[in-house]
Amino acid sequence: MDLKRSWMFVPGHRQRMIDKGLELNTDVIMLDIEDGVAPSEKDTARKLISEALGRARLPNCPARFVRINAIGHPRMDADLEAVVRPGLDGLVLPKVETAADVLKVEAILNQREPALDIERGSVKLLVAIESPQGLLNAAAIAACSARVIGLMFGAEDFGRELGLPTSREGEARDMLYARSAMVVAAASAHVQAVDGVWVDLKDTEGLWNFARQSRRLGFSGMSLIHPSQIDPINSVFSPTPEEINYAQQVVKAYEEAVARGDGSISFGGQLIDRPIVERARRALEMAKMLGVGEEGSKVS
């Protein structure tokens, strides 16, 4: 699974923001035609996004996803007509509540990809869970299509459905159950879990704390709304030099134990068996994928 740590929303009707977004070090830009765009600007967003998808890719540029309007909404067909084209890496599907919602989009993609000379199945789907019904169906949604690479938690809409206060409470502790349940649903289908945005741009400490909490809950990435949030999120969701070093020691010690005929070992005062070793190997695989070495810097 090719994990993406930072998923940045970019308003699709703002040319300057699109231009900047294509050059940022976020892992993914989500060019938006949905909530971030007023009804009167939808056509402009479709046009600008389509043009942006047609541009040549810069080295190390972010993946290009597009958040379309809600499935079944009359605007959805116009969105797909405009943005499903070469250069599109994936779609963000908002307010999904059933697997049938996802399969409707998959059927359209199955028709459009061959007609546009796009490799079949190459347009991936990040599915936003934004309601109690969506959460209850999240495991089925995550597993319904090979195109689904992750679930994203839509905290603001979910909070509205629950009748929560307008202002967020601390590290979203009021949504711990919902967020944890979504992580479990994603893990059950072996897809990525992406947490919702940290909305207070002035509270940098809050962002760091929220991101660390997200990672502890099992999320492997976060959505975001401002370039200043990219580096903290990429940092939190990347293995630290200490984690890499410890994982290497665990794997080495375990392999030596297996060679002696032992199935588990005591390492650093902790019992180490296969599940822990597999987690260590996963951390090393992620570090390799991100090009991060023991010193915490990119390696070539």
mmCIF file of C-alpha atoms in Angstrom:
data_model
loop_
_atom_site.group_PDB
_atom_site.id
_atom_site.type_symbol
_atom_site.label_atom_id
_atom_site.label_comp_id
_atom_site.label_asym_id
_atom_site.label_seq_id
_atom_site.Cartn_x
_atom_site.Cartn_y
_atom_site.Cartn_z
ATOM 1 C CA MET A 1 0.000 0.000 0.000
ATOM 2 C CA ASP A 2 1.471 3.345 -1.088
ATOM 3 C CA LEU A 3 0.750 5.465 1.974
ATOM 4 C CA LYS A 4 0.114 9.182 1.620
ATOM 5 C CA ARG A 5 0.614 11.247 4.754
ATOM 6 C CA SER A 6 -0.629 14.739 3.856
ATOM 7 C CA TRP A 7 -3.811 15.370 1.863
ATOM 8 C CA MET A 8 -4.329 19.073 1.157
ATOM 9 C CA PHE A 9 -7.621 20.598 0.040
ATOM 10 C CA VAL A 10 -7.189 23.175 -2.747
ATOM 11 C CA PRO A 11 -10.180 25.254 -3.938
ATOM 12 C CA GLY A 12 -10.698 24.358 -7.578
ATOM 13 C CA HIS A 13 -11.883 27.814 -8.609
ATOM 14 C CA ARG A 14 -8.730 29.634 -7.451
ATOM 15 C CA GLN A 15 -6.051 29.554 -10.150
ATOM 16 C CA ARG A 16 -3.341 30.942 -7.881
ATOM 17 C CA MET A 17 -3.974 28.277 -5.242
ATOM 18 C CA ILE A 18 -3.981 25.505 -7.847
ATOM 19 C CA ASP A 19 -0.668 26.733 -9.257
ATOM 20 C CA LYS A 20 0.863 26.831 -5.781
ATOM 21 C CA GLY A 21 -0.624 23.490 -4.759
ATOM 22 C CA LEU A 22 0.969 21.684 -7.685
ATOM 23 C CA GLU A 23 4.405 22.727 -6.387
ATOM 24 C CA LEU A 24 3.970 21.980 -2.667
ATOM 25 C CA ASN A 25 5.572 19.093 -0.780
ATOM 26 C CA THR A 26 2.237 17.691 0.347
ATOM 27 C CA ASP A 27 1.794 14.063 -0.686
ATOM 28 C CA VAL A 28 -1.588 14.741 -2.306
ATOM 29 C CA ILE A 29 -3.550 17.778 -3.419
ATOM 30 C CA MET A 30 -7.326 17.395 -3.401
ATOM 31 C CA LEU A 31 -8.598 19.841 -6.006
ATOM 32 C CA ASP A 32 -12.040 20.715 -4.722
ATOM 33 C CA ILE A 33 -15.342 21.162 -6.528
ATOM 34 C CA GLU A 34 -17.508 20.393 -3.500
ATOM 35 C CA ASP A 35 -17.872 22.291 -0.210
ATOM 36 C CA GLY A 36 -14.947 24.637 -0.864
ATOM 37 C CA VAL A 37 -16.573 26.042 -4.001
ATOM 38 C CA ALA A 38 -19.741 28.159 -4.181
ATOM 39 C CA PRO A 39 -22.460 26.954 -6.601
ATOM 40 C CA SER A 40 -21.812 29.920 -8.872
ATOM 41 C CA GLU A 41 -18.123 28.914 -9.192
ATOM 42 C CA LYS A 42 -18.564 25.190 -9.956
ATOM 43 C CA ASP A 43 -18.141 25.585 -13.713
ATOM 44 C CA THR A 44 -15.006 27.653 -13.210
ATOM 45 C CA ALA A 45 -13.600 25.003 -10.882
ATOM 46 C CA ARG A 46 -14.227 22.209 -13.380
ATOM 47 C CA LYS A 47 -12.501 24.145 -16.140
ATOM 48 C CA LEU A 48 -9.446 25.124 -14.081
ATOM 49 C CA ILE A 49 -9.045 21.644 -12.610
ATOM 50 C CA SER A 50 -9.284 19.990 -16.013
ATOM 51 C CA GLU A 51 -6.589 22.306 -17.318
ATOM 52 C CA ALA A 52 -4.378 21.635 -14.281
ATOM 53 C CA LEU A 53 -4.669 17.864 -14.746
ATOM 54 C CA GLY A 54 -3.430 18.281 -18.304
ATOM 55 C CA ARG A 55 -0.155 19.863 -17.239
ATOM 56 C CA ALA A 56 3.112 17.960 -17.306
ATOM 57 C CA ARG A 57 4.129 16.702 -13.877
ATOM 58 C CA LEU A 58 6.986 18.398 -12.070
ATOM 59 C CA PRO A 59 9.564 16.231 -10.261
ATOM 60 C CA ASN A 60 8.305 15.107 -6.838
ATOM 61 C CA CYS A 61 4.937 16.795 -7.398
ATOM 62 C CA PRO A 62 1.953 15.755 -5.271
ATOM 63 C CA ALA A 63 -0.562 13.211 -6.476
ATOM 64 C CA ARG A 64 -3.623 14.813 -8.057
ATOM 65 C CA PHE A 65 -7.018 13.913 -6.638
ATOM 66 C CA VAL A 66 -10.306 15.753 -7.195
ATOM 67 C CA ARG A 67 -13.137 16.006 -4.659
ATOM 68 C CA ILE A 68 -16.336 15.841 -6.666
ATOM 69 C CA ASN A 69 -19.841 16.735 -5.554
ATOM 70 C CA ALA A 70 -21.933 14.205 -3.660
ATOM 71 C CA ILE A 71 -22.761 10.945 -5.396
ATOM 72 C CA GLY A 72 -26.186 11.140 -7.023
ATOM 73 C CA HIS A 73 -26.190 14.941 -7.053
ATOM 74 C CA PRO A 74 -26.856 16.397 -10.514
ATOM 75 C CA ARG A 75 -23.467 18.159 -10.358
ATOM 76 C CA MET A 76 -21.600 14.858 -10.031
ATOM 77 C CA ASP A 77 -22.016 13.900 -13.697
ATOM 78 C CA ALA A 78 -20.647 17.262 -14.845
ATOM 79 C CA ASP A 79 -17.724 16.880 -12.427
ATOM 80 C CA LEU A 80 -16.778 13.462 -13.774
ATOM 81 C CA GLU A 81 -17.172 14.590 -17.355
ATOM 82 C CA ALA A 82 -14.677 17.387 -16.738
ATOM 83 C CA VAL A 83 -12.036 15.762 -14.531
ATOM 84 C CA VAL A 84 -11.790 12.104 -15.527
ATOM 85 C CA ARG A 85 -8.949 12.490 -17.959
ATOM 86 C CA PRO A 86 -5.256 11.616 -18.264
ATOM 87 C CA GLY A 87 -3.398 13.197 -15.347
ATOM 88 C CA LEU A 88 -6.030 12.325 -12.744
ATOM 89 C CA ASP A 89 -4.711 10.049 -9.991
ATOM 90 C CA GLY A 90 -7.893 9.706 -8.007
ATOM 91 C CA LEU A 91 -11.230 11.004 -6.818
ATOM 92 C CA VAL A 92 -12.340 11.977 -3.335
ATOM 93 C CA LEU A 93 -15.931 10.845 -2.832
ATOM 94 C CA PRO A 94 -17.742 12.982 -0.230
ATOM 95 C CA LYS A 95 -20.562 12.001 2.122
ATOM 96 C CA VAL A 96 -20.546 8.323 1.187
ATOM 97 C CA GLU A 97 -23.016 6.249 3.208
ATOM 98 C CA THR A 98 -23.171 2.885 1.412
ATOM 99 C CA ALA A 99 -21.012 0.679 -0.757
ATOM 100 C CA ALA A 100 -23.568 1.204 -3.535
ATOM 101 C CA ASP A 101 -22.524 4.877 -3.666
ATOM 102 C CA VAL A 102 -18.946 3.865 -4.459
ATOM 103 C CA LEU A 103 -19.994 1.262 -7.016
ATOM 104 C CA LYS A 104 -21.939 3.905 -8.960
ATOM 105 C CA VAL A 105 -18.747 5.880 -9.473
ATOM 106 C CA GLU A 106 -16.754 2.745 -10.223
ATOM 107 C CA ALA A 107 -19.176 1.827 -13.004
ATOM 108 C CA ILE A 108 -18.734 5.255 -14.592
ATOM 109 C CA LEU A 109 -14.950 4.999 -14.353
ATOM 110 C CA ASN A 110 -15.005 1.528 -15.898
ATOM 111 C CA GLN A 111 -16.693 3.055 -18.943
ATOM 112 C CA ARG A 112 -14.719 6.282 -19.182
ATOM 113 C CA GLU A 113 -11.179 5.009 -18.668
ATOM 114 C CA PRO A 114 -11.007 2.865 -21.842
ATOM 115 C CA ALA A 115 -12.708 5.594 -23.875
ATOM 116 C CA LEU A 116 -10.033 8.069 -22.770
ATOM 117 C CA ASP A 117 -7.122 5.657 -23.180
ATOM 118 C CA ILE A 118 -6.584 5.557 -19.412
ATOM 119 C CA GLU A 119 -5.403 2.294 -17.881
ATOM 120 C CA ARG A 120 -8.422 0.548 -16.399
ATOM 121 C CA GLY A 121 -8.503 0.782 -12.613
ATOM 122 C CA SER A 122 -5.834 3.469 -12.425
ATOM 123 C CA VAL A 123 -8.161 6.175 -11.028
ATOM 124 C CA LYS A 124 -8.221 5.470 -7.294
ATOM 125 C CA LEU A 125 -10.836 6.454 -4.719
ATOM 126 C CA LEU A 126 -10.520 8.073 -1.288
ATOM 127 C CA VAL A 127 -13.904 7.753 0.406
ATOM 128 C CA ALA A 128 -15.038 10.346 2.953
ATOM 129 C CA ILE A 129 -17.048 9.031 5.905
ATOM 130 C CA GLU A 130 -19.042 11.985 7.209
ATOM 131 C CA SER A 131 -22.177 10.584 8.858
ATOM 132 C CA PRO A 132 -23.234 7.935 11.402
ATOM 133 C CA GLN A 133 -24.733 5.812 8.627
ATOM 134 C CA GLY A 134 -21.504 6.012 6.672
ATOM 135 C CA LEU A 135 -19.548 4.955 9.759
ATOM 136 C CA LEU A 136 -21.812 1.959 10.367
ATOM 137 C CA ASN A 137 -21.204 0.848 6.775
ATOM 138 C CA ALA A 138 -17.522 1.828 6.691
ATOM 139 C CA ALA A 139 -16.069 -1.698 6.601
ATOM 140 C CA ALA A 140 -18.261 -2.680 3.646
ATOM 141 C CA ILE A 141 -17.452 0.594 1.898
ATOM 142 C CA ALA A 142 -13.705 0.105 2.358
ATOM 143 C CA ALA A 143 -13.858 -3.407 0.895
ATOM 144 C CA CYS A 144 -16.306 -2.858 -1.960
ATOM 145 C CA SER A 145 -13.836 -1.961 -4.721
ATOM 146 C CA ALA A 146 -10.170 -2.442 -5.527
ATOM 147 C CA ARG A 147 -10.130 1.244 -6.448
ATOM 148 C CA VAL A 148 -10.668 2.279 -2.809
ATOM 149 C CA ILE A 149 -7.283 3.130 -1.298
ATOM 150 C CA GLY A 150 -8.523 4.761 1.880
ATOM 151 C CA LEU A 151 -11.232 6.182 4.102
ATOM 152 C CA MET A 152 -11.125 9.825 5.212
ATOM 153 C CA PHE A 153 -12.939 11.065 8.307
ATOM 154 C CA GLY A 154 -15.117 14.120 7.710
ATOM 155 C CA ALA A 155 -15.168 15.540 11.209
ATOM 156 C CA GLU A 156 -17.176 18.705 10.599
ATOM 157 C CA ASP A 157 -20.126 17.053 8.870
ATOM 158 C CA PHE A 158 -20.003 14.173 11.334
ATOM 159 C CA GLY A 159 -20.086 16.607 14.238
ATOM 160 C CA ARG A 160 -23.095 18.354 12.711
ATOM 161 C CA GLU A 161 -24.910 15.023 12.414
ATOM 162 C CA LEU A 162 -24.250 14.355 16.102
ATOM 163 C CA GLY A 163 -25.366 17.844 17.127
ATOM 164 C CA LEU A 164 -21.977 18.762 18.609
ATOM 165 C CA PRO A 165 -21.013 22.377 19.437
ATOM 166 C CA THR A 166 -19.599 24.544 16.673
ATOM 167 C CA SER A 167 -16.207 24.939 18.387
ATOM 168 C CA ARG A 168 -13.977 21.866 18.491
ATOM 169 C CA GLU A 169 -13.119 20.531 21.930
ATOM 170 C CA GLY A 170 -9.384 19.958 22.352
ATOM 171 C CA GLU A 171 -7.987 17.078 20.300
ATOM 172 C CA ALA A 172 -11.456 16.059 19.031
ATOM 173 C CA ARG A 173 -11.881 13.848 22.078
ATOM 174 C CA ASP A 174 -15.625 13.954 21.491
ATOM 175 C CA MET A 175 -15.055 11.930 18.296
ATOM 176 C CA LEU A 176 -12.578 9.356 19.574
ATOM 177 C CA TYR A 177 -15.001 6.479 19.156
ATOM 178 C CA ALA A 178 -15.972 7.451 15.610
ATOM 179 C CA ARG A 179 -12.371 7.990 14.542
ATOM 180 C CA SER A 180 -11.199 4.726 16.076
ATOM 181 C CA ALA A 181 -14.081 2.829 14.489
ATOM 182 C CA MET A 182 -13.175 4.219 11.090
ATOM 183 C CA VAL A 183 -9.542 3.187 11.535
ATOM 184 C CA VAL A 184 -10.662 -0.363 12.317
ATOM 185 C CA ALA A 185 -12.927 -0.401 9.241
ATOM 186 C CA ALA A 186 -10.063 0.755 7.021
ATOM 187 C CA ALA A 187 -7.658 -1.776 8.517
ATOM 188 C CA SER A 188 -10.153 -4.584 7.951
ATOM 189 C CA ALA A 189 -9.944 -3.891 4.200
ATOM 190 C CA HIS A 190 -6.183 -3.132 4.243
ATOM 191 C CA VAL A 191 -6.693 0.449 3.068
ATOM 192 C CA GLN A 192 -5.423 3.731 4.463
ATOM 193 C CA ALA A 193 -7.152 5.737 7.214
ATOM 194 C CA VAL A 194 -6.909 9.520 6.775
ATOM 195 C CA ASP A 195 -7.985 11.778 9.644
ATOM 196 C CA GLY A 196 -9.869 15.044 9.297
ATOM 197 C CA VAL A 197 -8.433 18.552 9.244
ATOM 198 C CA TRP A 198 -7.136 20.621 12.148
ATOM 199 C CA VAL A 199 -9.102 23.806 11.532
ATOM 200 C CA ASP A 200 -7.331 26.292 13.845
ATOM 201 C CA LEU A 201 -4.482 27.646 11.714
ATOM 202 C CA LYS A 202 -3.148 29.732 14.622
ATOM 203 C CA ASP A 203 -2.824 26.783 17.001
ATOM 204 C CA THR A 204 0.329 25.050 15.792
ATOM 205 C CA GLU A 205 0.819 23.186 19.066
ATOM 206 C CA GLY A 206 -2.737 21.920 18.775
ATOM 207 C CA LEU A 207 -2.003 20.645 15.270
ATOM 208 C CA TRP A 208 1.054 18.707 16.462
ATOM 209 C CA ASN A 209 -0.882 17.196 19.383
ATOM 210 C CA PHE A 210 -3.840 16.274 17.186
ATOM 211 C CA ALA A 211 -1.604 14.673 14.547
ATOM 212 C CA ARG A 212 0.247 12.641 17.196
ATOM 213 C CA GLN A 213 -3.066 11.493 18.627
ATOM 214 C CA SER A 214 -4.238 10.538 15.133
ATOM 215 C CA ARG A 215 -1.167 8.412 14.574
ATOM 216 C CA ARG A 216 -1.617 6.710 17.954
ATOM 217 C CA LEU A 217 -5.205 5.873 16.980
ATOM 218 C CA GLY A 218 -3.948 4.170 13.826
ATOM 219 C CA PHE A 219 -4.398 6.846 11.176
ATOM 220 C CA SER A 220 -1.617 6.964 8.595
ATOM 221 C CA GLY A 221 -2.314 10.462 7.276
ATOM 222 C CA MET A 222 -4.327 13.653 7.705
ATOM 223 C CA SER A 223 -6.180 16.085 5.524
ATOM 224 C CA LEU A 224 -5.221 19.749 5.749
ATOM 225 C CA ILE A 225 -6.205 23.195 4.543
ATOM 226 C CA HIS A 226 -3.026 25.300 4.613
ATOM 227 C CA PRO A 227 0.592 24.840 3.440
ATOM 228 C CA SER A 228 1.884 25.629 6.949
ATOM 229 C CA GLN A 229 0.382 22.321 8.113
ATOM 230 C CA ILE A 230 2.243 20.133 5.613
ATOM 231 C CA ASP A 231 5.589 19.730 7.380
ATOM 232 C CA PRO A 232 4.142 18.931 10.834
ATOM 233 C CA ILE A 233 1.843 16.300 9.336
ATOM 234 C CA ASN A 234 4.545 14.742 7.165
ATOM 235 C CA SER A 235 6.833 14.647 10.178
ATOM 236 C CA VAL A 236 4.347 13.022 12.556
ATOM 237 C CA PHE A 237 3.273 10.359 10.069
ATOM 238 C CA SER A 238 6.838 9.413 9.117
ATOM 239 C CA PRO A 239 9.005 7.005 11.146
ATOM 240 C CA THR A 240 11.395 8.912 13.387
ATOM 241 C CA PRO A 241 15.138 8.126 13.411
ATOM 242 C CA GLU A 242 14.621 6.511 16.823
ATOM 243 C CA GLU A 243 11.801 4.330 15.498
ATOM 244 C CA ILE A 244 13.880 3.261 12.498
ATOM 245 C CA ASN A 245 16.870 2.389 14.672
ATOM 246 C CA TYR A 246 14.737 0.442 17.154
ATOM 247 C CA ALA A 247 12.913 -1.421 14.364
ATOM 248 C CA GLN A 248 16.232 -2.451 12.812
ATOM 249 C CA GLN A 249 17.478 -3.772 16.163
ATOM 250 C CA VAL A 250 14.229 -5.682 16.757
ATOM 251 C CA VAL A 251 14.314 -7.338 13.337
ATOM 252 C CA LYS A 252 17.996 -8.235 13.672
ATOM 253 C CA ALA A 253 17.585 -9.701 17.169
ATOM 254 C CA TYR A 254 14.507 -11.686 16.160
ATOM 255 C CA GLU A 255 16.126 -13.115 13.032
ATOM 256 C CA GLU A 256 19.103 -14.212 15.121
ATOM 257 C CA ALA A 257 16.694 -15.848 17.589
ATOM 258 C CA VAL A 258 14.833 -17.675 14.826
ATOM 259 C CA ALA A 259 18.132 -18.978 13.490
ATOM 260 C CA ARG A 260 18.735 -20.458 16.959
ATOM 261 C CA GLY A 261 15.314 -22.067 16.913
ATOM 262 C CA ASP A 262 13.551 -19.583 19.226
ATOM 263 C CA GLY A 263 10.110 -18.162 18.378
ATOM 264 C CA SER A 264 10.218 -15.198 20.740
ATOM 265 C CA ILE A 265 12.853 -13.252 22.622
ATOM 266 C CA SER A 266 13.307 -10.736 25.386
ATOM 267 C CA PHE A 267 14.676 -7.513 23.931
ATOM 268 C CA GLY A 268 15.188 -4.374 25.970
ATOM 269 C CA GLY A 269 13.058 -5.842 28.735
ATOM 270 C CA GLN A 270 10.148 -6.497 26.375
ATOM 271 C CA LEU A 271 8.818 -9.758 24.954
ATOM 272 C CA ILE A 272 9.288 -9.709 21.177
ATOM 273 C CA ASP A 273 7.325 -12.115 18.990
ATOM 274 C CA ARG A 274 6.206 -12.223 15.368
ATOM 275 C CA PRO A 275 3.411 -9.540 15.479
ATOM 276 C CA ILE A 276 5.810 -6.986 16.970
ATOM 277 C CA VAL A 277 8.490 -7.903 14.442
ATOM 278 C CA GLU A 278 6.028 -7.467 11.587
ATOM 279 C CA ARG A 279 5.202 -3.983 12.884
ATOM 280 C CA ALA A 280 8.920 -3.208 12.947
ATOM 281 C CA ARG A 281 9.298 -4.420 9.381
ATOM 282 C CA ARG A 282 6.351 -2.277 8.322
ATOM 283 C CA ALA A 283 8.020 0.794 9.840
ATOM 284 C CA LEU A 284 11.214 0.013 7.911
ATOM 285 C CA GLU A 285 9.270 -0.469 4.673
ATOM 286 C CA MET A 286 7.572 2.886 5.163
ATOM 287 C CA ALA A 287 10.897 4.589 5.884
ATOM 288 C CA LYS A 288 12.316 3.106 2.689
ATOM 289 C CA MET A 289 9.284 4.219 0.680
ATOM 290 C CA LEU A 290 9.620 7.777 2.032
ATOM 291 C CA GLY A 291 13.381 7.801 1.574
ATOM 292 C CA VAL A 292 13.982 8.495 5.261
ATOM 293 C CA GLY A 293 17.161 7.196 6.912
ATOM 294 C CA GLU A 294 18.230 6.784 10.504
ATOM 295 C CA GLU A 295 19.322 10.407 10.637
ATOM 296 C CA GLY A 296 15.809 11.538 9.741
ATOM 297 C CA SER A 297 16.792 13.023 6.395
ATOM 298 C CA LYS A 298 16.004 11.978 2.835
ATOM 299 C CA VAL A 299 18.345 9.401 1.400
ATOM 300 C CA SER A 300 19.067 8.836 -2.263
#
